[in-house]
Short mmCIF file of C-alpha atoms in Angstrom, two decimals:
data_model
loop_
_atom_site.label_atom_id
_atom_site.label_comp_id
_atom_site.label_asym_id
_atom_site.label_seq_id
_atom_site.Cartn_x
_atom_site.Cartn_y
_atom_site.Cartn_z
CA MET D 1 98.18 102.71 134.03
CA ARG D 2 95.45 103.05 131.01
CA LEU D 3 95.44 102.52 127.08
CA GLU D 4 94.08 105.87 126.16
CA GLN D 5 96.85 107.71 127.96
CA LEU D 6 99.48 106.15 125.41
CA LYS D 7 97.17 107.36 122.63
CA TYR D 8 96.93 110.36 124.23
CA ILE D 9 100.80 111.06 124.73
CA ILE D 10 101.75 109.24 120.96
CA GLU D 11 99.70 111.82 119.41
CA VAL D 12 100.87 114.54 121.31
CA ALA D 13 104.66 113.99 120.66
CA ASN D 14 103.05 113.77 116.88
CA CYS D 15 101.15 117.05 117.15
CA GLY D 16 103.38 119.10 119.39
CA SER D 17 100.47 120.39 120.97
CA ILE D 18 97.76 119.67 123.48
CA THR D 19 95.48 121.34 122.10
CA VAL D 20 96.31 120.08 118.53
CA ALA D 21 95.60 116.42 119.55
CA ALA D 22 92.58 117.14 121.51
CA ASP D 23 90.96 118.13 118.13
CA LYS D 24 92.54 115.22 116.08
CA LEU D 25 91.23 113.15 119.51
CA HIS D 26 87.98 114.27 119.98
CA VAL D 27 88.51 114.73 123.55
CA SER D 28 89.27 117.87 125.68
CA GLN D 29 92.31 119.55 126.37
CA PRO D 30 92.03 119.40 130.41
CA ASN D 31 90.88 115.39 129.67
CA ILE D 32 94.17 114.85 127.71
CA SER D 33 96.07 117.17 130.35
CA TYR D 34 95.05 115.28 133.51
CA ALA D 35 95.78 111.97 132.26
CA ILE D 36 99.25 113.25 130.89
CA SER D 37 99.92 114.96 134.21
CA SER D 38 98.42 111.07 136.22
CA LEU D 39 100.95 109.36 133.78
CA GLU D 40 104.47 111.24 134.62
CA LYS D 41 103.22 111.10 137.93
CA GLU D 42 102.41 107.44 137.60
CA LEU D 43 105.97 106.86 136.23
CA ASP D 44 107.48 109.31 138.09
CA ALA D 45 108.67 111.29 135.16
CA VAL D 46 108.55 114.30 132.61
CA ILE D 47 107.32 113.33 129.37
CA PHE D 48 106.89 116.73 128.25
CA HIS D 49 107.98 120.24 128.78
CA ARG D 50 104.81 123.12 128.89
CA THR D 51 106.21 125.99 126.34
CA ARG D 52 104.62 129.19 124.59
CA ALA D 53 106.03 127.93 121.57
CA GLY D 54 104.00 124.39 122.59
CA THR D 55 104.75 120.96 123.83
CA GLU D 56 107.97 118.94 124.07
CA THR D 57 109.29 115.99 124.38
CA THR D 58 112.19 114.75 127.11
CA GLU D 59 114.59 112.66 126.82
CA ILE D 60 112.23 109.93 129.01
CA GLY D 61 109.88 111.33 127.27
CA ARG D 62 111.07 110.30 123.94
CA SER D 63 112.33 106.85 125.27
CA ILE D 64 108.23 106.51 127.38
CA ILE D 65 106.60 107.29 123.72
CA GLU D 66 108.66 105.22 121.90
CA GLN D 67 108.06 102.07 123.96
CA ALA D 68 103.99 103.30 124.28
CA GLN D 69 104.29 103.10 120.33
CA GLU D 70 105.07 99.52 121.11
CA ILE D 71 102.70 98.44 123.34
CA MET D 72 100.01 99.94 121.11
CA ASN D 73 101.77 98.19 117.87
CA GLN D 74 100.60 94.66 119.42
CA VAL D 75 97.56 95.93 120.91
CA GLU D 76 96.22 96.50 117.77
CA ILE D 77 97.59 93.18 116.14
CA LEU D 78 95.44 91.53 119.35
CA LYS D 79 92.29 93.31 117.92
CA ASN D 80 93.20 92.55 114.53
CA THR D 81 93.90 88.36 115.28
CA SER D 82 90.74 88.70 117.10
CA ARG D 83 87.89 89.86 114.74
CA ASN D 84 90.04 88.43 111.62
CA HIS D 85 89.40 84.92 113.29
CA GLY D 86 88.14 83.31 110.23
CA SER D 87 84.59 82.06 112.18
CA LEU D 88 83.73 86.01 113.33
CA VAL D 89 84.53 86.80 109.78
CA GLU D 90 80.92 87.61 107.78
CA GLY D 91 78.74 89.22 105.29
CA THR D 92 78.54 89.70 101.58
CA LEU D 93 81.67 91.82 100.00
CA THR D 94 80.99 93.29 96.29
CA ILE D 95 84.16 94.08 94.09
CA GLY D 96 84.59 95.55 91.10
CA ALA D 97 87.56 94.65 88.73
CA ILE D 98 89.00 95.40 85.20
CA SER D 99 89.65 92.44 82.95
CA GLY D 100 93.45 93.09 83.89
CA ILE D 101 92.40 92.06 87.87
CA CYS D 102 90.43 89.65 86.81
CA THR D 103 92.74 87.16 85.45
CA SER D 104 95.86 87.60 87.21
CA PHE D 105 95.15 88.69 91.01
CA LEU D 106 91.89 87.50 91.60
CA PRO D 107 90.75 83.52 91.01
CA LYS D 108 93.48 82.79 93.86
CA THR D 109 92.77 85.79 95.57
CA LEU D 110 88.63 84.64 96.27
CA SER D 111 90.11 81.03 96.63
CA ALA D 112 91.96 81.80 99.58
CA VAL D 113 89.25 84.32 101.05
CA LYS D 114 86.28 81.25 100.73
CA THR D 115 89.16 78.67 102.32
CA LYS D 116 90.01 81.32 105.32
CA TYR D 117 86.57 83.17 106.00
CA PRO D 118 83.89 80.79 104.82
CA ASN D 119 80.92 83.13 105.76
CA VAL D 120 82.09 86.54 103.90
CA ASP D 121 79.60 86.07 100.31
CA LEU D 122 81.82 87.79 97.90
CA VAL D 123 79.85 89.35 94.38
CA ILE D 124 82.01 90.32 91.76
CA HIS D 125 81.31 92.49 89.05
CA GLU D 126 83.73 93.24 86.24
CA GLY D 127 83.91 96.42 84.66
CA HIS D 128 85.71 99.23 82.45
CA SER D 129 87.58 101.77 85.93
CA GLY D 130 85.19 104.80 84.64
CA GLU D 131 82.02 102.95 85.60
CA ILE D 132 83.81 101.37 88.82
CA GLU D 133 85.05 104.32 90.29
CA GLU D 134 81.04 105.38 89.78
CA GLY D 135 79.91 102.12 91.72
CA VAL D 136 81.91 102.56 94.81
CA ILE D 137 81.32 106.61 94.46
CA HIS D 138 77.77 105.41 95.36
CA GLY D 139 77.92 102.42 97.50
CA LYS D 140 77.15 99.93 94.27
CA LEU D 141 80.69 98.23 95.58
CA ASP D 142 82.68 97.50 98.58
CA ILE D 143 85.56 97.61 96.73
CA GLY D 144 87.42 99.12 93.64
CA LEU D 145 90.04 97.29 91.85
CA VAL D 146 90.86 99.71 88.47
CA GLY D 147 93.66 100.57 86.66
CA ILE D 148 94.67 104.22 85.81
CA PRO D 149 96.95 106.04 82.68
CA GLY D 150 99.02 108.78 83.33
CA ASP D 151 98.12 111.08 86.32
CA TYR D 152 94.08 111.22 87.68
CA GLU D 153 92.36 112.53 91.09
CA PHE D 154 89.99 110.20 92.58
CA LYS D 155 88.21 112.96 94.46
CA HIS D 156 85.79 111.39 96.59
CA LEU D 157 87.70 108.17 97.40
CA HIS D 158 90.42 106.58 99.22
CA ALA D 159 93.01 105.10 96.45
CA HIS D 160 95.59 103.16 97.10
CA PRO D 161 98.18 101.90 94.18
CA PHE D 162 99.66 98.91 94.40
CA MET D 163 101.54 97.98 90.98
CA VAL D 164 102.78 99.45 87.11
CA CYS D 165 102.21 97.46 84.65
CA LYS D 166 102.99 97.55 80.59
CA ILE D 167 100.67 97.26 78.38
CA LEU D 168 102.00 95.08 75.55
CA ALA D 169 100.59 93.95 71.66
CA CYS D 170 98.77 90.92 71.13
CA VAL D 171 98.92 89.20 68.29
CA GLY D 172 99.04 86.29 67.37
CA ALA D 173 101.18 83.92 65.56
CA SER D 174 100.51 84.12 61.86
CA SER D 175 99.93 87.79 62.45
CA PRO D 176 103.11 90.24 60.24
CA LEU D 177 103.91 91.12 63.72
CA ALA D 178 104.51 88.27 65.49
CA SER D 179 108.22 87.88 64.84
CA LYS D 180 109.31 91.71 66.49
CA ASP D 181 111.23 92.59 69.14
CA LYS D 182 108.91 95.12 69.37
CA VAL D 183 106.16 97.07 67.82
CA SER D 184 105.14 101.24 67.58
CA PHE D 185 101.64 102.38 67.42
CA HIS D 186 102.46 102.93 63.67
CA ASP D 187 103.56 99.88 63.27
CA ILE D 188 99.76 98.68 64.90
CA VAL D 189 97.78 100.57 63.22
CA GLN D 190 98.54 99.43 59.61
CA TYR D 191 96.50 96.53 60.62
CA PRO D 192 93.65 95.24 62.06
CA VAL D 193 93.05 96.05 65.61
CA VAL D 194 90.56 94.57 68.73
CA ALA D 195 88.62 97.81 69.81
CA SER D 196 90.34 98.40 73.48
CA SER D 197 90.36 101.20 75.97
CA GLU D 198 89.60 104.86 74.83
CA HIS D 199 92.37 105.18 76.12
CA MET D 200 94.38 102.56 73.90
CA ARG D 201 91.48 104.33 71.07
CA LYS D 202 93.27 107.73 72.08
CA GLU D 203 96.62 106.87 71.40
CA LEU D 204 96.42 104.91 68.09
CA LYS D 205 94.70 108.15 66.77
CA ARG D 206 97.77 110.22 67.23
CA TYR D 207 99.01 107.92 64.30
CA GLY D 208 96.83 107.00 62.62
CA THR D 209 92.60 105.68 62.27
CA PRO D 210 93.11 102.17 64.13
CA LYS D 211 91.09 99.66 61.80
CA GLU D 212 88.26 98.14 64.30
CA LEU D 213 87.99 94.37 63.11
CA PHE D 214 85.73 93.44 66.21
CA LEU D 215 84.06 95.59 68.89
CA SER D 216 83.24 93.26 72.46
CA ASN D 217 83.42 93.62 75.74
CA ARG D 218 84.60 89.43 76.09
CA THR D 219 87.90 88.71 76.91
CA GLU D 220 87.69 85.19 75.50
CA ALA D 221 86.30 85.87 72.48
CA ALA D 222 88.59 88.97 71.45
CA LYS D 223 91.71 86.23 72.49
CA LEU D 224 90.04 83.98 70.04
CA VAL D 225 89.78 86.42 67.53
CA ILE D 226 93.54 87.41 67.79
CA ALA D 227 94.98 84.00 68.21
CA GLU D 228 93.41 83.56 64.10
CA GLY D 229 96.42 86.24 63.37
CA ILE D 230 93.68 89.11 61.78
CA ALA D 231 94.11 91.10 64.66
CA THR D 232 95.78 93.38 67.52
CA CYS D 233 94.72 93.89 71.40
CA PHE D 234 96.43 95.11 74.46
CA TYR D 235 96.72 93.71 77.40
CA LEU D 236 98.22 94.05 80.93
CA ASP D 237 101.34 92.09 81.52
CA VAL D 238 100.37 90.96 84.61
CA SER D 239 97.28 89.36 83.16
CA LEU D 240 99.44 87.18 80.42
CA LYS D 241 101.38 86.12 82.96
CA THR D 242 99.33 82.42 83.32
CA ASP D 243 97.23 82.83 80.13
CA PRO D 244 96.58 79.43 79.23
CA TYR D 245 96.60 81.14 74.87
CA VAL D 246 100.17 82.83 75.11
CA LYS D 247 101.98 79.58 77.34
CA THR D 248 100.30 77.23 74.59
CA GLY D 249 102.37 80.25 71.65
CA GLN D 250 98.46 81.23 70.06
CA ILE D 251 99.00 84.06 71.37
CA ILE D 252 102.74 86.23 71.78
CA PRO D 253 102.78 89.37 74.27
CA ILE D 254 105.17 91.76 72.42
CA PRO D 255 106.08 95.09 73.88
CA VAL D 256 105.75 98.47 72.59
CA LYS D 257 108.22 101.34 71.88
CA GLU D 258 106.57 103.79 73.53
CA ASP D 259 105.90 101.90 76.49
CA PRO D 260 102.97 102.31 77.95
CA GLU D 261 102.18 102.06 81.40
CA VAL D 262 98.86 101.66 83.89
CA GLN D 263 98.88 102.69 87.44
CA LEU D 264 96.73 99.75 89.40
CA PHE D 265 95.20 100.79 92.71
CA TRP D 266 92.44 99.81 94.91
CA LEU D 267 89.46 101.46 95.86
CA HIS D 268 87.35 102.41 98.31
CA SER D 269 84.73 104.82 99.74
CA ARG D 270 85.99 107.46 102.66
CA LYS D 271 83.54 106.00 105.27
CA LYS D 272 85.70 103.26 107.74
CA GLN D 273 85.92 99.55 106.48
CA THR D 274 84.09 97.33 106.97
CA VAL D 275 86.33 93.84 108.93
CA ALA D 276 85.49 91.98 105.67
CA SER D 277 86.79 94.63 103.43
CA GLU D 278 90.24 94.36 105.52
CA ALA D 279 90.11 90.98 105.24
CA PHE D 280 89.47 90.57 101.60
CA ILE D 281 92.40 93.21 101.08
CA GLN D 282 94.93 91.68 103.71
CA GLU D 283 94.79 88.26 101.47
CA PHE D 284 94.82 90.25 98.00
CA LEU D 285 98.01 92.66 98.78
CA ASN D 286 99.65 89.25 99.64
CA GLN D 287 98.07 87.34 96.45
CA VAL D 288 99.51 90.37 94.47
CA ASN D 289 102.91 89.60 96.25
CA GLN D 290 103.10 86.41 95.14
CA PHE D 291 101.62 87.23 92.02
CA ASN D 292 104.92 89.16 91.31
CA ARG D 293 107.91 86.30 91.64
CA LEU D 294 106.42 84.68 88.25
CA LYS D 295 108.18 84.62 86.08
CA PHE D 296 107.16 85.93 82.76
CA PHE D 297 105.93 83.98 79.55
#
């Protein structure tokens, strides 16, 4: 009995056809047929009935395939254990991330990855979702961590959603909006705002002409202005969970009545991921799960 025989019967069962399975596995049809026949002879059991319509799994065949899948799952676990051993994972990993992810999940992810995989060099680029997507497409970034409001199709990349976040309005303690339980976009445009994403600019323009007080790509510089109570800005709820300005009451997050949301994705090219990339994403998603258990403000 060989592992490739188990792989073949699993694929044939999934496809319902030896021909289709051969195409998917890039193996000749006679090779698969011979492998299955040899396995049936060895087990003294008929796994498939061949019909004009395709291939049907027998009752005993279903049981054999179920156990074969368990074996292949264990084989994959063994492979991952070996290749993800810290001392064996190496290389440079270049990651692009939006600000909200840089200030939430990413710091502890970087710390954990460097501890587990000391031979992996991490390079982080903070940017907007559009430029991060382009960076992954053109091979400048190995992984992209982006936030997308509304529906969007990533045409040239694999995109994996991992969380939906709320967008909150942030004001200083002395702001006229600070006492409100909720604010609307109509409320917000009555006062100065710190320039936010192009998406939020478009949203605000539906309710009036935003008075943009401050233009900056530096998150911390913007927060200093907000803390003075003279402007409003927007941040993802996850980025505020551990924010020192929020914890000390210098910045007050307020829900928005229109309830704007952002879907977070991690992106990679259609090429096979490196071991270092897989190890990073595994740790990143682990940190996302842990971060979700933190209480808000």
